Amino acid sequence: VVMSARQPEDVADLRARLFEADPGNASALCCLAMCHWQLGIEPAKCLGDLRRAVQMAPEEAPIHHNLATVLASEGQIAEACEHFLKALELKPDDAEAFFGLSQNYCFIEESDLIRSMLAYYSSGQFTPRAREFACFALAKAFSDLGQPDRAMHFCLEGNRLVQRSYDAELPRANLAELRSMAARDAFRGIAPGSFAPAATPLFVVGMPRSGTTLVESILAQHPHVHAGGETMLLIEVERALFAWCEQQLGYSGG
């Protein structure tokens, strides 16, 4: 119930109590670390807890998968790929781990791993969600291998499985309303809060897969720069901003 309500703070509290009750439970530690990561709490500590969970249960594929996900988000791509591969070694039909690997790895040959995933995909044993992840991962793999026809086949199949509806008029209307508010300088009405940051924030902005994580990693090598990682904070800022716009400006966009 808590998970479906999308209340990560409550989930984290529940999992913390579960881990306190059973400190030898690697899965509980892993789940707690993932909750903290989603909340943006000390990525380094989350990684430490996940590495400890791996040591406690080295044959648990989901723990390697979760560690790989956090490592990738922190720009530690090589180690992330190692753990994605370990997760797939332990659970070869993990389509989501294969997708995670594909987003951080450049395939140079049609390896046994690709052939294995193709076999699982063709077997009809995958759930629709697993088929979706497998499709988009195989699309990336065949794109890497310079086989655009096979890549497009899996792209189209993946999108067919997802069946996302798209209304082109809605984002056009939303953008038009945002442009209108920006043109009349409507955001000047937001009163500054009492919070005054002691340090200057640096925002690394770019399209997905454009190298933003690498730039952040390079900047973080400087002793006066602390990397925040891929936090959810700006999403919360966006929600607060839209709420203010709805209340103060009558904004009705998405």
mmCIF file of C-alpha atoms in Angstrom:
data_model
loop_
_atom_site.group_PDB
_atom_site.id
_atom_site.type_symbol
_atom_site.label_atom_id
_atom_site.label_comp_id
_atom_site.label_asym_id
_atom_site.label_seq_id
_atom_site.Cartn_x
_atom_site.Cartn_y
_atom_site.Cartn_z
ATOM 1 C CA VAL A 1 0.000 0.000 0.000
ATOM 2 C CA VAL A 2 2.783 2.397 0.909
ATOM 3 C CA MET A 3 4.619 1.666 -2.329
ATOM 4 C CA SER A 4 1.521 2.184 -4.461
ATOM 5 C CA ALA A 5 0.942 5.502 -2.734
ATOM 6 C CA ARG A 6 4.406 6.609 -3.890
ATOM 7 C CA GLN A 7 5.520 7.702 -0.415
ATOM 8 C CA PRO A 8 9.253 6.911 -0.395
ATOM 9 C CA GLU A 9 9.780 8.423 3.056
ATOM 10 C CA ASP A 10 7.269 6.008 4.588
ATOM 11 C CA VAL A 11 8.745 3.109 2.622
ATOM 12 C CA ALA A 12 12.241 4.002 3.839
ATOM 13 C CA ASP A 13 11.037 4.157 7.446
ATOM 14 C CA LEU A 14 9.342 0.756 7.121
ATOM 15 C CA ARG A 15 12.405 -0.823 5.560
ATOM 16 C CA ALA A 16 14.695 0.711 8.188
ATOM 17 C CA ARG A 17 12.588 -0.959 10.895
ATOM 18 C CA LEU A 18 12.679 -4.253 8.999
ATOM 19 C CA PHE A 19 16.478 -4.090 8.748
ATOM 20 C CA GLU A 20 16.789 -3.218 12.453
ATOM 21 C CA ALA A 21 14.730 -6.294 13.238
ATOM 22 C CA ASP A 22 16.858 -8.479 10.955
ATOM 23 C CA PRO A 23 20.312 -6.882 10.447
ATOM 24 C CA GLY A 24 21.594 -9.952 8.624
ATOM 25 C CA ASN A 25 18.979 -9.622 5.883
ATOM 26 C CA ALA A 26 20.823 -8.482 2.750
ATOM 27 C CA SER A 27 17.578 -7.883 0.837
ATOM 28 C CA ALA A 28 16.288 -5.553 3.551
ATOM 29 C CA LEU A 29 19.567 -3.610 3.510
ATOM 30 C CA CYS A 30 19.432 -3.411 -0.288
ATOM 31 C CA CYS A 31 15.840 -2.149 -0.261
ATOM 32 C CA LEU A 32 16.660 0.450 2.389
ATOM 33 C CA ALA A 33 19.650 1.687 0.379
ATOM 34 C CA MET A 34 17.514 2.001 -2.766
ATOM 35 C CA CYS A 35 14.887 4.003 -0.859
ATOM 36 C CA HIS A 36 17.565 6.368 0.423
ATOM 37 C CA TRP A 37 18.975 6.710 -3.101
ATOM 38 C CA GLN A 38 15.540 7.580 -4.488
ATOM 39 C CA LEU A 39 15.196 10.205 -1.760
ATOM 40 C CA GLY A 40 18.597 11.655 -2.658
ATOM 41 C CA ILE A 41 20.141 10.764 0.698
ATOM 42 C CA GLU A 42 23.950 10.431 0.639
ATOM 43 C CA PRO A 43 24.638 8.491 -2.576
ATOM 44 C CA ALA A 44 28.016 7.408 -1.195
ATOM 45 C CA LYS A 45 26.325 5.793 1.825
ATOM 46 C CA CYS A 46 23.782 4.091 -0.444
ATOM 47 C CA LEU A 47 26.632 2.624 -2.474
ATOM 48 C CA GLY A 48 28.371 1.485 0.710
ATOM 49 C CA ASP A 49 25.217 -0.229 1.942
ATOM 50 C CA LEU A 50 24.651 -1.895 -1.432
ATOM 51 C CA ARG A 51 28.236 -3.149 -1.568
ATOM 52 C CA ARG A 52 27.771 -4.539 1.943
ATOM 53 C CA ALA A 53 24.560 -6.250 0.816
ATOM 54 C CA VAL A 54 26.461 -7.836 -2.090
ATOM 55 C CA GLN A 55 29.071 -9.152 0.329
ATOM 56 C CA MET A 56 26.306 -10.578 2.525
ATOM 57 C CA ALA A 57 24.504 -12.256 -0.409
ATOM 58 C CA PRO A 58 26.865 -12.492 -3.408
ATOM 59 C CA GLU A 59 24.559 -14.879 -5.298
ATOM 60 C CA GLU A 60 21.496 -12.602 -5.202
ATOM 61 C CA ALA A 61 21.052 -11.196 -8.712
ATOM 62 C CA PRO A 62 18.661 -8.334 -7.740
ATOM 63 C CA ILE A 63 21.227 -6.888 -5.332
ATOM 64 C CA HIS A 64 23.891 -6.780 -8.055
ATOM 65 C CA HIS A 65 21.275 -5.222 -10.356
ATOM 66 C CA ASN A 66 20.441 -2.484 -7.847
ATOM 67 C CA LEU A 67 24.092 -1.766 -7.104
ATOM 68 C CA ALA A 68 24.737 -1.460 -10.852
ATOM 69 C CA THR A 69 21.852 1.009 -11.213
ATOM 70 C CA VAL A 70 23.190 3.317 -8.504
ATOM 71 C CA LEU A 71 26.777 3.027 -9.766
ATOM 72 C CA ALA A 72 25.620 4.052 -13.252
ATOM 73 C CA SER A 73 23.734 7.041 -11.857
ATOM 74 C CA GLU A 74 26.910 8.131 -10.077
ATOM 75 C CA GLY A 75 28.967 7.876 -13.269
ATOM 76 C CA GLN A 76 30.888 4.734 -12.252
ATOM 77 C CA ILE A 77 30.064 3.051 -15.537
ATOM 78 C CA ALA A 78 32.726 0.331 -15.716
ATOM 79 C CA GLU A 79 31.875 -1.062 -12.285
ATOM 80 C CA ALA A 80 28.155 -0.714 -13.048
ATOM 81 C CA CYS A 81 28.549 -2.892 -16.135
ATOM 82 C CA GLU A 82 30.410 -5.513 -14.088
ATOM 83 C CA HIS A 83 27.466 -5.815 -11.720
ATOM 84 C CA PHE A 84 24.866 -5.779 -14.509
ATOM 85 C CA LEU A 85 26.781 -8.661 -16.085
ATOM 86 C CA LYS A 86 26.979 -10.481 -12.740
ATOM 87 C CA ALA A 87 23.222 -10.060 -12.281
ATOM 88 C CA LEU A 88 22.671 -11.563 -15.741
ATOM 89 C CA GLU A 89 25.078 -14.406 -14.994
ATOM 90 C CA LEU A 90 23.002 -15.265 -11.925
ATOM 91 C CA LYS A 91 19.641 -14.637 -13.597
ATOM 92 C CA PRO A 92 20.028 -14.822 -17.401
ATOM 93 C CA ASP A 93 16.387 -13.900 -18.090
ATOM 94 C CA ASP A 94 16.552 -10.554 -16.230
ATOM 95 C CA ALA A 95 15.440 -8.299 -19.088
ATOM 96 C CA GLU A 96 15.597 -5.171 -16.916
ATOM 97 C CA ALA A 97 19.247 -5.843 -16.035
ATOM 98 C CA PHE A 98 19.959 -6.394 -19.727
ATOM 99 C CA PHE A 99 18.298 -3.053 -20.485
ATOM 100 C CA GLY A 100 20.383 -1.350 -17.775
ATOM 101 C CA LEU A 101 23.533 -2.865 -19.243
ATOM 102 C CA SER A 102 22.588 -1.760 -22.764
ATOM 103 C CA GLN A 103 22.256 1.870 -21.660
ATOM 104 C CA ASN A 104 25.804 1.902 -20.290
ATOM 105 C CA TYR A 105 27.662 -0.460 -22.609
ATOM 106 C CA CYS A 106 28.625 -0.478 -26.287
ATOM 107 C CA PHE A 107 28.185 -3.897 -27.874
ATOM 108 C CA ILE A 108 30.872 -4.782 -30.422
ATOM 109 C CA GLU A 109 29.694 -8.275 -31.395
ATOM 110 C CA GLU A 110 26.575 -10.419 -31.291
ATOM 111 C CA SER A 111 27.655 -12.091 -28.080
ATOM 112 C CA ASP A 112 26.266 -15.096 -26.230
ATOM 113 C CA LEU A 113 24.467 -12.622 -23.968
ATOM 114 C CA ILE A 114 22.568 -11.099 -26.901
ATOM 115 C CA ARG A 115 21.759 -14.514 -28.326
ATOM 116 C CA SER A 116 20.551 -15.687 -24.919
ATOM 117 C CA MET A 117 18.229 -12.680 -24.553
ATOM 118 C CA LEU A 118 16.918 -13.244 -28.076
ATOM 119 C CA ALA A 119 16.127 -16.828 -27.142
ATOM 120 C CA TYR A 120 14.290 -15.793 -23.971
ATOM 121 C CA TYR A 121 12.421 -13.120 -25.925
ATOM 122 C CA SER A 122 11.337 -15.645 -28.572
ATOM 123 C CA SER A 123 10.342 -18.300 -26.047
ATOM 124 C CA GLY A 124 7.143 -16.517 -25.043
ATOM 125 C CA GLN A 125 8.035 -16.838 -21.351
ATOM 126 C CA PHE A 126 8.525 -13.116 -20.744
ATOM 127 C CA THR A 127 5.830 -10.970 -19.174
ATOM 128 C CA PRO A 128 4.775 -7.957 -21.301
ATOM 129 C CA ARG A 129 6.933 -5.692 -19.104
ATOM 130 C CA ALA A 130 9.983 -7.943 -19.536
ATOM 131 C CA ARG A 131 9.356 -8.104 -23.305
ATOM 132 C CA GLU A 132 9.277 -4.308 -23.395
ATOM 133 C CA PHE A 133 12.653 -4.006 -21.628
ATOM 134 C CA ALA A 134 14.135 -6.747 -23.800
ATOM 135 C CA CYS A 135 12.932 -5.010 -26.974
ATOM 136 C CA PHE A 136 14.471 -1.640 -26.170
ATOM 137 C CA ALA A 137 17.702 -3.282 -24.972
ATOM 138 C CA LEU A 138 17.973 -5.373 -28.136
ATOM 139 C CA ALA A 139 17.261 -2.251 -30.202
ATOM 140 C CA LYS A 140 20.231 -0.539 -28.542
ATOM 141 C CA ALA A 141 22.423 -3.628 -28.997
ATOM 142 C CA PHE A 142 21.697 -3.947 -32.722
ATOM 143 C CA SER A 143 22.116 -0.207 -33.175
ATOM 144 C CA ASP A 144 25.600 -0.563 -31.645
ATOM 145 C CA LEU A 145 26.286 -3.422 -34.055
ATOM 146 C CA GLY A 146 25.326 -1.348 -37.092
ATOM 147 C CA GLN A 147 22.189 -3.358 -37.869
ATOM 148 C CA PRO A 148 19.529 -0.627 -38.175
ATOM 149 C CA ASP A 149 16.784 -2.878 -39.583
ATOM 150 C CA ARG A 150 16.920 -5.224 -36.601
ATOM 151 C CA ALA A 151 17.236 -2.252 -34.218
ATOM 152 C CA MET A 152 14.113 -0.594 -35.684
ATOM 153 C CA HIS A 153 12.211 -3.878 -35.532
ATOM 154 C CA PHE A 154 12.728 -4.042 -31.767
ATOM 155 C CA CYS A 155 12.055 -0.307 -31.322
ATOM 156 C CA LEU A 156 8.702 -0.640 -33.061
ATOM 157 C CA GLU A 157 7.825 -3.815 -31.177
ATOM 158 C CA GLY A 158 8.752 -2.192 -27.858
ATOM 159 C CA ASN A 159 6.560 0.817 -28.542
ATOM 160 C CA ARG A 160 3.712 -1.466 -29.632
ATOM 161 C CA LEU A 161 3.945 -3.303 -26.318
ATOM 162 C CA VAL A 162 3.958 -0.104 -24.284
ATOM 163 C CA GLN A 163 0.953 1.358 -26.133
ATOM 164 C CA ARG A 164 1.567 4.874 -24.867
ATOM 165 C CA SER A 165 -1.010 7.314 -26.153
ATOM 166 C CA TYR A 166 0.337 10.649 -27.355
ATOM 167 C CA ASP A 167 -1.617 13.860 -27.892
ATOM 168 C CA ALA A 168 0.568 16.323 -29.773
ATOM 169 C CA GLU A 169 -1.804 19.213 -29.083
ATOM 170 C CA LEU A 170 -1.488 19.016 -25.300
ATOM 171 C CA PRO A 171 2.273 19.757 -25.081
ATOM 172 C CA ARG A 172 1.830 22.502 -27.712
ATOM 173 C CA ALA A 173 -0.825 24.141 -25.536
ATOM 174 C CA ASN A 174 1.283 23.743 -22.398
ATOM 175 C CA LEU A 175 4.340 25.289 -24.044
ATOM 176 C CA ALA A 176 2.270 28.166 -25.401
ATOM 177 C CA GLU A 177 1.003 28.934 -21.897
ATOM 178 C CA LEU A 178 4.512 28.732 -20.455
ATOM 179 C CA ARG A 179 5.802 31.095 -23.158
ATOM 180 C CA SER A 180 2.992 33.504 -22.340
ATOM 181 C CA MET A 181 3.851 33.500 -18.628
ATOM 182 C CA ALA A 182 7.566 33.911 -19.330
ATOM 183 C CA ALA A 183 6.889 36.781 -21.749
ATOM 184 C CA ARG A 184 5.017 38.763 -19.094
ATOM 185 C CA ASP A 185 7.708 37.991 -16.502
ATOM 186 C CA ALA A 186 5.167 36.212 -14.330
ATOM 187 C CA PHE A 187 7.767 34.306 -12.321
ATOM 188 C CA ARG A 188 9.025 37.523 -10.718
ATOM 189 C CA GLY A 189 6.109 37.230 -8.302
ATOM 190 C CA ILE A 190 7.661 34.313 -6.456
ATOM 191 C CA ALA A 191 8.876 35.548 -3.093
ATOM 192 C CA PRO A 192 12.393 34.396 -2.211
ATOM 193 C CA GLY A 193 12.538 32.062 0.758
ATOM 194 C CA SER A 194 14.700 32.461 3.808
ATOM 195 C CA PHE A 195 17.104 29.799 2.546
ATOM 196 C CA ALA A 196 20.367 31.305 1.330
ATOM 197 C CA PRO A 197 22.807 28.714 -0.046
ATOM 198 C CA ALA A 198 26.330 28.995 1.266
ATOM 199 C CA ALA A 199 27.782 27.711 -1.998
ATOM 200 C CA THR A 200 27.033 28.291 -5.658
ATOM 201 C CA PRO A 201 25.145 25.473 -7.391
ATOM 202 C CA LEU A 202 26.351 24.265 -10.784
ATOM 203 C CA PHE A 203 23.787 22.731 -13.116
ATOM 204 C CA VAL A 204 24.972 20.321 -15.800
ATOM 205 C CA VAL A 205 22.251 20.337 -18.447
ATOM 206 C CA GLY A 206 21.952 18.182 -21.551
ATOM 207 C CA MET A 207 20.031 15.553 -23.433
ATOM 208 C CA PRO A 208 20.150 11.914 -22.217
ATOM 209 C CA ARG A 209 23.344 10.080 -23.199
ATOM 210 C CA SER A 210 25.047 13.387 -24.094
ATOM 211 C CA GLY A 211 27.824 13.129 -21.484
ATOM 212 C CA THR A 212 26.331 15.051 -18.564
ATOM 213 C CA THR A 213 27.269 12.351 -16.046
ATOM 214 C CA LEU A 214 30.833 12.382 -17.344
ATOM 215 C CA VAL A 215 30.996 16.191 -17.006
ATOM 216 C CA GLU A 216 29.718 15.942 -13.442
ATOM 217 C CA SER A 217 32.339 13.293 -12.642
ATOM 218 C CA ILE A 218 35.097 15.495 -14.055
ATOM 219 C CA LEU A 219 33.936 18.537 -12.062
ATOM 220 C CA ALA A 220 33.665 16.435 -8.895
ATOM 221 C CA GLN A 221 37.413 15.725 -9.053
ATOM 222 C CA HIS A 222 37.967 19.302 -7.891
ATOM 223 C CA PRO A 223 38.315 19.432 -4.079
ATOM 224 C CA HIS A 224 35.802 22.314 -3.810
ATOM 225 C CA VAL A 225 33.094 20.601 -5.864
ATOM 226 C CA HIS A 226 30.663 18.067 -4.432
ATOM 227 C CA ALA A 227 28.590 16.076 -6.944
ATOM 228 C CA GLY A 228 24.932 15.707 -6.077
ATOM 229 C CA GLY A 229 24.286 12.877 -8.518
ATOM 230 C CA GLU A 230 20.977 12.333 -10.263
ATOM 231 C CA THR A 231 18.678 13.499 -7.464
ATOM 232 C CA MET A 232 14.922 13.995 -7.595
ATOM 233 C CA LEU A 233 15.139 17.516 -6.152
ATOM 234 C CA LEU A 234 14.438 19.391 -9.384
ATOM 235 C CA ILE A 235 11.310 17.319 -9.919
ATOM 236 C CA GLU A 236 10.089 18.530 -6.508
ATOM 237 C CA VAL A 237 10.987 22.116 -7.466
ATOM 238 C CA GLU A 238 9.036 21.711 -10.701
ATOM 239 C CA ARG A 239 5.984 20.433 -8.833
ATOM 240 C CA ALA A 240 6.153 23.316 -6.373
ATOM 241 C CA LEU A 241 6.537 25.824 -9.193
ATOM 242 C CA PHE A 242 3.555 24.475 -11.109
ATOM 243 C CA ALA A 243 1.481 24.456 -7.913
ATOM 244 C CA TRP A 244 2.365 28.121 -7.368
ATOM 245 C CA CYS A 245 1.485 28.912 -10.986
ATOM 246 C CA GLU A 246 -1.887 27.192 -10.648
ATOM 247 C CA GLN A 247 -2.737 29.077 -7.457
ATOM 248 C CA GLN A 248 -1.342 32.502 -8.341
ATOM 249 C CA LEU A 249 -1.598 32.668 -12.130
ATOM 250 C CA GLY A 250 -4.413 30.314 -13.004
ATOM 251 C CA TYR A 251 -1.996 28.124 -14.985
ATOM 252 C CA SER A 252 -3.685 24.981 -16.252
ATOM 253 C CA GLY A 253 -0.879 23.351 -18.257
ATOM 254 C CA GLY A 254 0.834 20.045 -17.578
#
